[in-house]
Amino acid sequence: MNQPQEALLPAPPEISPESAGMPDAATKPRVLYSRSEAHESAHLHVSGSATYVDDMPELAGTLHAAIGMSAKAHARILAIDFTEVQAMPGVVGVLQAGDIPGSNDCGPILHDDPILADGVVKFVGQPMFAVVATSQEAARRAARKARVEYEELPAVLDIRAAKAAGELVVPPLVLVRGSPEEKLASAPHVLRGTWSVGGQEQFYLEGQISYAVPREDGCMQLWCSTQHPTEMQHLVAHCLQLASNQVVVEIRRMGGGFGGKESQSGIFACIAALAARRFGRPVKLRPDRDDDMMITGKRHDFVYDYAVGFDDTGRILAAKVEMAARAGFSTDLTPPVITRAVCHFDNAYYLGDADIRAFGCRTHTQSNTAFRGFGGPQGAIMMEYIIDSIARQLGMDALAVRRINFYGTTERNVTPYLQVVRDNIIGEMVDELVATSDYHARRAAIARFNAGSPVLKKGLALTPVKFGISFNVPHFNQAGALVHVYTDGSVLVSHGGTEMGQGLNTKVAQVVAHTLGVPLAQVRASAADTSKVANTSATAASTGSDLNGKAAEDAARQIRARLAAFAAPLLGGAAEDAARVRFADGAVALHGAQGACSLPFADVVAQAYLARVQLWSDGFYATPGLHWDARTLTGNPFYYYAYAAGVSEVLVDTLTGEWRLLRTDLLYDAGNSINPAIDIGQVEGGFIQGMGWLTSEELVWNREGRLTTHAPSTYKIPAIHDCPAEFRTRLFQRPNPQETVLRSKATGEPPLLLPFSVLMALRDAVSSVGGHRVQPPLRAPATPEAILDAVDAVRAGVTEAPGVTLHYERLA
Ligand code: MTE
Ligand code: HPA
Ligand code: MOS
């Protein structure tokens, strides 16, 4: 894998007057701050001394909870006999829905998500009760002893069945532009088909966990592995009938969240808090991996019905799609997820007339939720499959069809939801990647290889990414921060974001260090804590550093302004020289008529304290210019777009369906990257995670609705062995035209869409079996079985396989 190195960067990083907000910016060359600093916790991660919630020393008297789960997909609970449970060693008590003093709900949008099932269960794995005992082992053993009597009810387990029955968690989303039906009728070529893509388990390394400690006067303190401390605070307050000021939630770091801890940490926080309140003792709830996978929601799997009309050059004239997502038993975050799917169906392409619909289908399975990309990947991948099919139908290279459909820069630049694409650089990035990856020469080499290799077949594909950055609910796009400068010159920054391994704390600390001109080692980021920064949004939608970086910068700038005003006279200047005081390299300096005068930052701070200058500040940021009309599905939902492109080459064994990824080249638009090492890590990690979604990770529910793939033994995430032998990742270092923090761009989610290139390369390899004359019906995940189904179909000259159909119509 690539070592993130300074050598990959265009210029040695420097602190510029401009990025430090100084007035003589216009006269100075434009070099922005960018440094590959180590992750603030790297030394703790590698030495095993980073503290996760389960590593915290337990308070005396701590109890442990375990969850009793439904064994039925849909049933009335007639009775539960806890006699044997109560008799088990160590058991302190059992909690059911009736023991909840406040609201029995942990739904983030609608209130259809019971903490503990009340009378009816709606999926296999649904929490029905909690057993509280003196050890985790005791609680778990006892939970299995409950005898539950059910009356079974009919269960809907299939997305299409739910859609047909009108079982939807919200009304369908409908976005129609122009006259797609007429355009389809008059298009020279039309492809119609059905397709499907699987769901995905977040598989955070650290599972869900909450530790609740009762405090005086009915208050509750919690440590939750969560991306959304404020939501945990609210849910716990509602379920215990407390005010928000009585609940404190803290999280130093998560061992991964990936969207799975945006809303779904709530049920664990609530049960732990409920037990802590009931028994007046600290309670920890840490489900094991299997229980975690049985209880929590995943990425939504989708089924699609589509039609696309195009001309002889491959240009799309009209597109129509119905995307049906498995919401699961409750609403959770499905509405914004399918909204993001609608807003990413276009990916990087101008669609002309379009009819885009999305359905959140209610099934008796886990309630699906956020997962890196948040519906965006499911929207965009359908379009990539369509483009790939158009190219094959016309006998063109898919890259040529992609290029002809890219958004323009001055025309053909309006999205179906009416946001104008103003920052489009996809054409330029693809040109660069085509050159650096040697795309055309390798395409020719692969054709030669395949001509001489009857069983092993190679495939190649280049796919683009355009991803909208901002929460698609405008008011979530705000953040707060608190910066403390202590009298020794050390700095502590608290902000509204949570650290889940993505390097947010490192970036925010870098922004603060840069703003105050002190070494990064002098700045520490604190744990996220609802009592320090209030009313935070989830760390999600890839906005963590955009929002919290800006808020922290705002706080640091206020402190800097006060210090500058205080220091100007000390440095031999007048009061009006404050604006010319420089903060860099741990010093505060002023270039006056008598030359430069400089003092160590810590000395200035110590003196400022004696002069009673406020050395801490709060900061705030709200992303400008966003609006969204949820009724018409139009507006300006995104502050900017992040772009990327990837090329992947695969080798497929057409007898077994097994394959290897030979080489991948990625180019990612990180704007002016604050930390290229961390960003490259995000790009490579997102790529591999997305590749798992599209190729090896398969969720299988049996006929009773029981998830049968609930552990790593049956659910295959990618490992180091699945990484490409050649993995070349580069950042496209061009400052964001929008005024983001240090002109950077988000890197959290968009890389998950880069392995579209792997799926399309697999389809290309399968296609070669039929001389590229038959459309391979390849579903995702493209497991070896799916690949073999597609190979068989191509050999038989048919374009159908389980879950996939495709029909071509030519204008008569
Ligand atoms: N990287 C790591 N290591 N662990 C994670 O859990 N979550 C992803 C992404 N990268 C995640 C990650 C998701 S789903 C999001 S939305 C972003 O990080 C959130 O962090 P950011 O906004 O600070 O990039
Ligand atoms: N991403 C993640 N979470 C969200 C979003 C989003 O776009 N919108 C609302 N919650
Ligand atoms: Mo990320 S799916 O927005 O937590």
CSV table of N, CA, C and O in Angstrom, one decimal, residues 613-678:
chain,number,residue,atom,x,y,z
A,613,VAL,N,-6.6,39.1,30.6
A,613,VAL,CA,-7.1,38.9,29.3
A,613,VAL,C,-7.7,37.5,29.2
A,613,VAL,O,-7.1,36.6,29.7
A,614,GLN,N,-8.9,37.4,28.7
A,614,GLN,CA,-9.6,36.1,28.6
A,614,GLN,C,-8.8,35.2,27.6
A,614,GLN,O,-8.6,35.6,26.4
A,615,LEU,N,-8.4,34.1,28.1
A,615,LEU,CA,-7.6,33.2,27.3
A,615,LEU,C,-8.3,32.0,26.8
A,615,LEU,O,-7.7,31.0,26.4
A,616,TRP,N,-9.6,32.0,26.8
A,616,TRP,CA,-10.4,30.9,26.2
A,616,TRP,C,-11.5,31.6,25.4
A,616,TRP,O,-11.9,32.7,25.6
A,617,SER,N,-12.1,30.8,24.5
A,617,SER,CA,-13.2,31.3,23.7
A,617,SER,C,-14.0,30.2,23.2
A,617,SER,O,-13.6,29.1,23.0
A,618,ASP,N,-15.3,30.5,22.9
A,618,ASP,CA,-16.1,29.6,22.2
A,618,ASP,C,-16.1,30.0,20.7
A,618,ASP,O,-15.6,31.0,20.4
A,619,GLY,N,-16.5,29.1,19.9
A,619,GLY,CA,-16.6,29.3,18.5
A,619,GLY,C,-17.8,28.7,17.9
A,619,GLY,O,-18.3,27.7,18.4
A,620,PHE,N,-18.2,29.2,16.7
A,620,PHE,CA,-19.5,28.6,16.1
A,620,PHE,C,-19.3,28.7,14.6
A,620,PHE,O,-18.7,29.6,14.1
A,621,TYR,N,-20.0,27.8,13.9
A,621,TYR,CA,-20.0,27.8,12.5
A,621,TYR,C,-21.3,27.3,12.0
A,621,TYR,O,-21.8,26.3,12.5
A,622,ALA,N,-21.9,27.9,11.0
A,622,ALA,CA,-23.1,27.4,10.3
A,622,ALA,C,-22.8,27.5,8.8
A,622,ALA,O,-22.4,28.6,8.3
A,623,THR,N,-22.9,26.4,8.1
A,623,THR,CA,-22.6,26.4,6.6
A,623,THR,C,-23.5,27.3,5.9
A,623,THR,O,-24.7,27.2,6.1
A,624,PRO,N,-23.0,28.3,5.1
A,624,PRO,CA,-23.8,29.2,4.4
A,624,PRO,C,-24.5,28.7,3.2
A,624,PRO,O,-24.0,27.7,2.6
A,625,GLY,N,-25.6,29.3,2.8
A,625,GLY,CA,-26.1,29.1,1.4
A,625,GLY,C,-26.9,27.8,1.2
A,625,GLY,O,-27.2,27.4,0.1
A,626,LEU,N,-27.3,27.1,2.3
A,626,LEU,CA,-28.0,25.8,2.1
A,626,LEU,C,-29.5,26.0,2.2
A,626,LEU,O,-30.0,26.7,3.0
A,627,HIS,N,-30.2,25.4,1.3
A,627,HIS,CA,-31.6,25.3,1.4
A,627,HIS,C,-32.1,24.0,0.7
A,627,HIS,O,-31.5,23.5,-0.2
A,628,TRP,N,-33.2,23.5,1.2
A,628,TRP,CA,-33.7,22.2,0.7
A,628,TRP,C,-35.2,22.2,1.0
A,628,TRP,O,-35.7,22.4,2.1
A,629,ASP,N,-36.0,22.0,-0.1
A,629,ASP,CA,-37.4,21.8,0.0
A,629,ASP,C,-37.8,20.4,-0.1
A,629,ASP,O,-37.7,19.7,-1.2
A,630,ALA,N,-38.1,19.8,1.1
A,630,ALA,CA,-38.3,18.3,1.1
A,630,ALA,C,-39.5,17.9,0.4
A,630,ALA,O,-39.7,16.7,0.0
A,631,ARG,N,-40.4,18.9,0.1
A,631,ARG,CA,-41.7,18.5,-0.6
A,631,ARG,C,-41.4,18.4,-2.1
A,631,ARG,O,-41.8,17.4,-2.7
A,632,THR,N,-40.7,19.3,-2.7
A,632,THR,CA,-40.4,19.2,-4.1
A,632,THR,C,-39.1,18.6,-4.4
A,632,THR,O,-38.7,18.3,-5.6
A,633,LEU,N,-38.3,18.2,-3.4
A,633,LEU,CA,-37.0,17.6,-3.6
A,633,LEU,C,-36.1,18.5,-4.4
A,633,LEU,O,-35.4,18.0,-5.3
A,634,THR,N,-36.1,19.8,-4.2
A,634,THR,CA,-35.2,20.7,-4.9
A,634,THR,C,-34.6,21.7,-3.9
A,634,THR,O,-35.1,21.9,-2.8
A,635,GLY,N,-33.5,22.3,-4.4
A,635,GLY,CA,-32.8,23.3,-3.6
A,635,GLY,C,-31.3,23.2,-3.8
A,635,GLY,O,-30.8,22.8,-4.8
A,636,ASN,N,-30.6,23.7,-2.8
A,636,ASN,CA,-29.2,23.7,-2.8
A,636,ASN,C,-28.7,22.9,-1.5
A,636,ASN,O,-28.3,23.6,-0.6
A,637,PRO,N,-28.8,21.6,-1.6
A,637,PRO,CA,-28.5,20.9,-0.3
A,637,PRO,C,-27.1,20.8,0.0
A,637,PRO,O,-26.7,20.5,1.1
A,638,PHE,N,-26.2,21.0,-1.0
A,638,PHE,CA,-24.8,20.7,-0.7
A,638,PHE,C,-23.9,22.0,-0.9
A,638,PHE,O,-24.1,22.7,-1.8
A,639,TYR,N,-23.0,22.2,0.1
A,639,TYR,CA,-22.1,23.3,0.0
A,639,TYR,C,-21.1,23.2,-1.1
A,639,TYR,O,-20.8,24.2,-1.7
A,640,TYR,N,-20.7,22.0,-1.4
A,640,TYR,CA,-19.8,21.8,-2.5
A,640,TYR,C,-19.9,20.3,-2.8
A,640,TYR,O,-20.5,19.5,-2.1
A,641,TYR,N,-19.2,19.9,-3.9
A,641,TYR,CA,-19.1,18.5,-4.2
A,641,TYR,C,-17.6,18.0,-4.0
A,641,TYR,O,-16.7,18.8,-4.3
A,642,ALA,N,-17.4,16.8,-3.6
A,642,ALA,CA,-16.1,16.2,-3.6
A,642,ALA,C,-16.1,15.2,-4.8
A,642,ALA,O,-17.1,14.6,-5.1
A,643,TYR,N,-15.0,15.2,-5.5
A,643,TYR,CA,-14.8,14.4,-6.8
A,643,TYR,C,-13.7,13.4,-6.6
A,643,TYR,O,-12.8,13.6,-5.8
A,644,ALA,N,-13.8,12.3,-7.3
A,644,ALA,CA,-12.8,11.3,-7.3
A,644,ALA,C,-13.0,10.4,-8.5
A,644,ALA,O,-14.0,10.4,-9.2
A,645,ALA,N,-11.9,9.6,-8.8
A,645,ALA,CA,-12.0,8.6,-9.8
A,645,ALA,C,-11.1,7.5,-9.5
A,645,ALA,O,-10.1,7.7,-8.8
A,646,GLY,N,-11.5,6.3,-9.9
A,646,GLY,CA,-10.7,5.1,-9.7
A,646,GLY,C,-10.6,4.2,-10.9
A,646,GLY,O,-11.6,4.1,-11.7
A,647,VAL,N,-9.5,3.5,-11.0
A,647,VAL,CA,-9.3,2.5,-12.1
A,647,VAL,C,-8.9,1.2,-11.4
A,647,VAL,O,-8.0,1.2,-10.6
A,648,SER,N,-9.7,0.1,-11.7
A,648,SER,CA,-9.3,-1.2,-11.1
A,648,SER,C,-9.2,-2.2,-12.2
A,648,SER,O,-9.9,-2.2,-13.2
A,649,GLU,N,-8.2,-3.1,-12.0
A,649,GLU,CA,-8.0,-4.2,-12.9
A,649,GLU,C,-8.2,-5.5,-12.2
A,649,GLU,O,-7.5,-5.7,-11.1
A,650,VAL,N,-9.0,-6.4,-12.7
A,650,VAL,CA,-9.2,-7.7,-12.0
A,650,VAL,C,-8.9,-8.9,-12.8
A,650,VAL,O,-8.8,-8.8,-14.1
A,651,LEU,N,-8.7,-10.0,-12.2
A,651,LEU,CA,-8.4,-11.3,-12.9
A,651,LEU,C,-9.5,-12.3,-12.3
A,651,LEU,O,-9.5,-12.5,-11.1
A,652,VAL,N,-10.3,-12.8,-13.2
A,652,VAL,CA,-11.4,-13.7,-12.8
A,652,VAL,C,-11.2,-15.1,-13.3
A,652,VAL,O,-10.8,-15.3,-14.4
A,653,ASP,N,-11.4,-16.1,-12.4
A,653,ASP,CA,-11.4,-17.5,-12.8
A,653,ASP,C,-12.9,-17.8,-13.2
A,653,ASP,O,-13.7,-17.9,-12.3
A,654,THR,N,-13.1,-18.0,-14.5
A,654,THR,CA,-14.5,-18.2,-14.9
A,654,THR,C,-15.0,-19.6,-14.7
A,654,THR,O,-16.2,-19.8,-15.0
A,655,LEU,N,-14.2,-20.4,-14.1
A,655,LEU,CA,-14.7,-21.7,-13.7
A,655,LEU,C,-15.2,-21.8,-12.2
A,655,LEU,O,-16.0,-22.6,-11.9
A,656,THR,N,-14.6,-20.9,-11.4
A,656,THR,CA,-14.9,-20.9,-10.0
A,656,THR,C,-15.6,-19.6,-9.5
A,656,THR,O,-16.2,-19.6,-8.4
A,657,GLY,N,-15.5,-18.6,-10.3
A,657,GLY,CA,-16.0,-17.3,-9.9
A,657,GLY,C,-15.1,-16.6,-8.9
A,657,GLY,O,-15.4,-15.5,-8.5
A,658,GLU,N,-14.0,-17.1,-8.6
A,658,GLU,CA,-13.0,-16.5,-7.7
A,658,GLU,C,-12.2,-15.4,-8.5
A,658,GLU,O,-12.1,-15.5,-9.7
A,659,TRP,N,-11.7,-14.4,-7.8
A,659,TRP,CA,-11.0,-13.3,-8.6
A,659,TRP,C,-10.0,-12.7,-7.7
A,659,TRP,O,-10.1,-12.8,-6.5
A,660,ARG,N,-9.1,-11.9,-8.3
A,660,ARG,CA,-8.1,-11.1,-7.6
A,660,ARG,C,-8.2,-9.7,-8.1
A,660,ARG,O,-8.4,-9.5,-9.3
A,661,LEU,N,-7.9,-8.7,-7.2
A,661,LEU,CA,-7.8,-7.4,-7.7
A,661,LEU,C,-6.3,-7.1,-7.9
A,661,LEU,O,-5.5,-7.2,-7.0
A,662,LEU,N,-5.9,-6.9,-9.2
A,662,LEU,CA,-4.5,-6.8,-9.5
A,662,LEU,C,-3.9,-5.4,-9.2
A,662,LEU,O,-2.8,-5.3,-8.7
A,663,ARG,N,-4.7,-4.4,-9.6
A,663,ARG,CA,-4.2,-3.1,-9.4
A,663,ARG,C,-5.3,-2.1,-9.3
A,663,ARG,O,-6.3,-2.2,-10.0
A,664,THR,N,-5.1,-1.1,-8.5
A,664,THR,CA,-6.1,0.0,-8.4
A,664,THR,C,-5.3,1.3,-8.3
A,664,THR,O,-4.4,1.5,-7.6
A,665,ASP,N,-5.8,2.3,-9.1
A,665,ASP,CA,-5.3,3.7,-9.0
A,665,ASP,C,-6.4,4.6,-8.6
A,665,ASP,O,-7.5,4.5,-9.3
A,666,LEU,N,-6.2,5.4,-7.6
A,666,LEU,CA,-7.3,6.3,-7.1
A,666,LEU,C,-6.8,7.7,-7.2
A,666,LEU,O,-5.6,8.0,-6.8
A,667,LEU,N,-7.6,8.6,-7.6
A,667,LEU,CA,-7.3,10.0,-7.5
A,667,LEU,C,-8.5,10.7,-6.8
A,667,LEU,O,-9.6,10.6,-7.2
A,668,TYR,N,-8.2,11.4,-5.7
A,668,TYR,CA,-9.2,11.9,-4.8
A,668,TYR,C,-9.0,13.4,-4.6
A,668,TYR,O,-7.9,13.9,-4.3
A,669,ASP,N,-10.1,14.1,-4.8
A,669,ASP,CA,-10.2,15.6,-4.6
A,669,ASP,C,-10.3,15.9,-3.2
A,669,ASP,O,-11.5,16.1,-2.7
A,670,ALA,N,-9.2,16.1,-2.4
A,670,ALA,CA,-9.3,16.5,-1.0
A,670,ALA,C,-9.2,18.0,-0.8
A,670,ALA,O,-9.0,18.5,0.3
A,671,GLY,N,-9.4,18.8,-1.9
A,671,GLY,CA,-9.2,20.2,-1.8
A,671,GLY,C,-7.7,20.4,-1.3
A,671,GLY,O,-6.8,19.7,-1.7
A,672,ASN,N,-7.5,21.5,-0.5
A,672,ASN,CA,-6.2,21.6,0.1
A,672,ASN,C,-6.2,20.8,1.4
A,672,ASN,O,-6.8,21.1,2.4
A,673,SER,N,-5.7,19.6,1.2
A,673,SER,CA,-5.8,18.6,2.3
A,673,SER,C,-5.1,19.1,3.6
A,673,SER,O,-3.9,19.5,3.5
A,674,ILE,N,-5.8,19.1,4.7
A,674,ILE,CA,-5.2,19.6,6.0
A,674,ILE,C,-4.2,18.6,6.4
A,674,ILE,O,-3.1,18.9,6.9
A,675,ASN,N,-4.5,17.3,6.2
A,675,ASN,CA,-3.6,16.2,6.6
A,675,ASN,C,-3.6,15.1,5.5
A,675,ASN,O,-4.4,14.2,5.5
A,676,PRO,N,-2.7,15.2,4.5
A,676,PRO,CA,-2.7,14.2,3.4
A,676,PRO,C,-2.5,12.8,3.9
A,676,PRO,O,-3.2,11.9,3.3
A,677,ALA,N,-1.8,12.5,4.9
A,677,ALA,CA,-1.6,11.1,5.4
A,677,ALA,C,-3.0,10.6,5.8
A,677,ALA,O,-3.4,9.4,5.5
A,678,ILE,N,-3.7,11.4,6.6
A,678,ILE,CA,-5.0,10.9,7.1
A,678,ILE,C,-6.0,10.8,6.0
A,678,ILE,O,-6.8,9.8,5.9
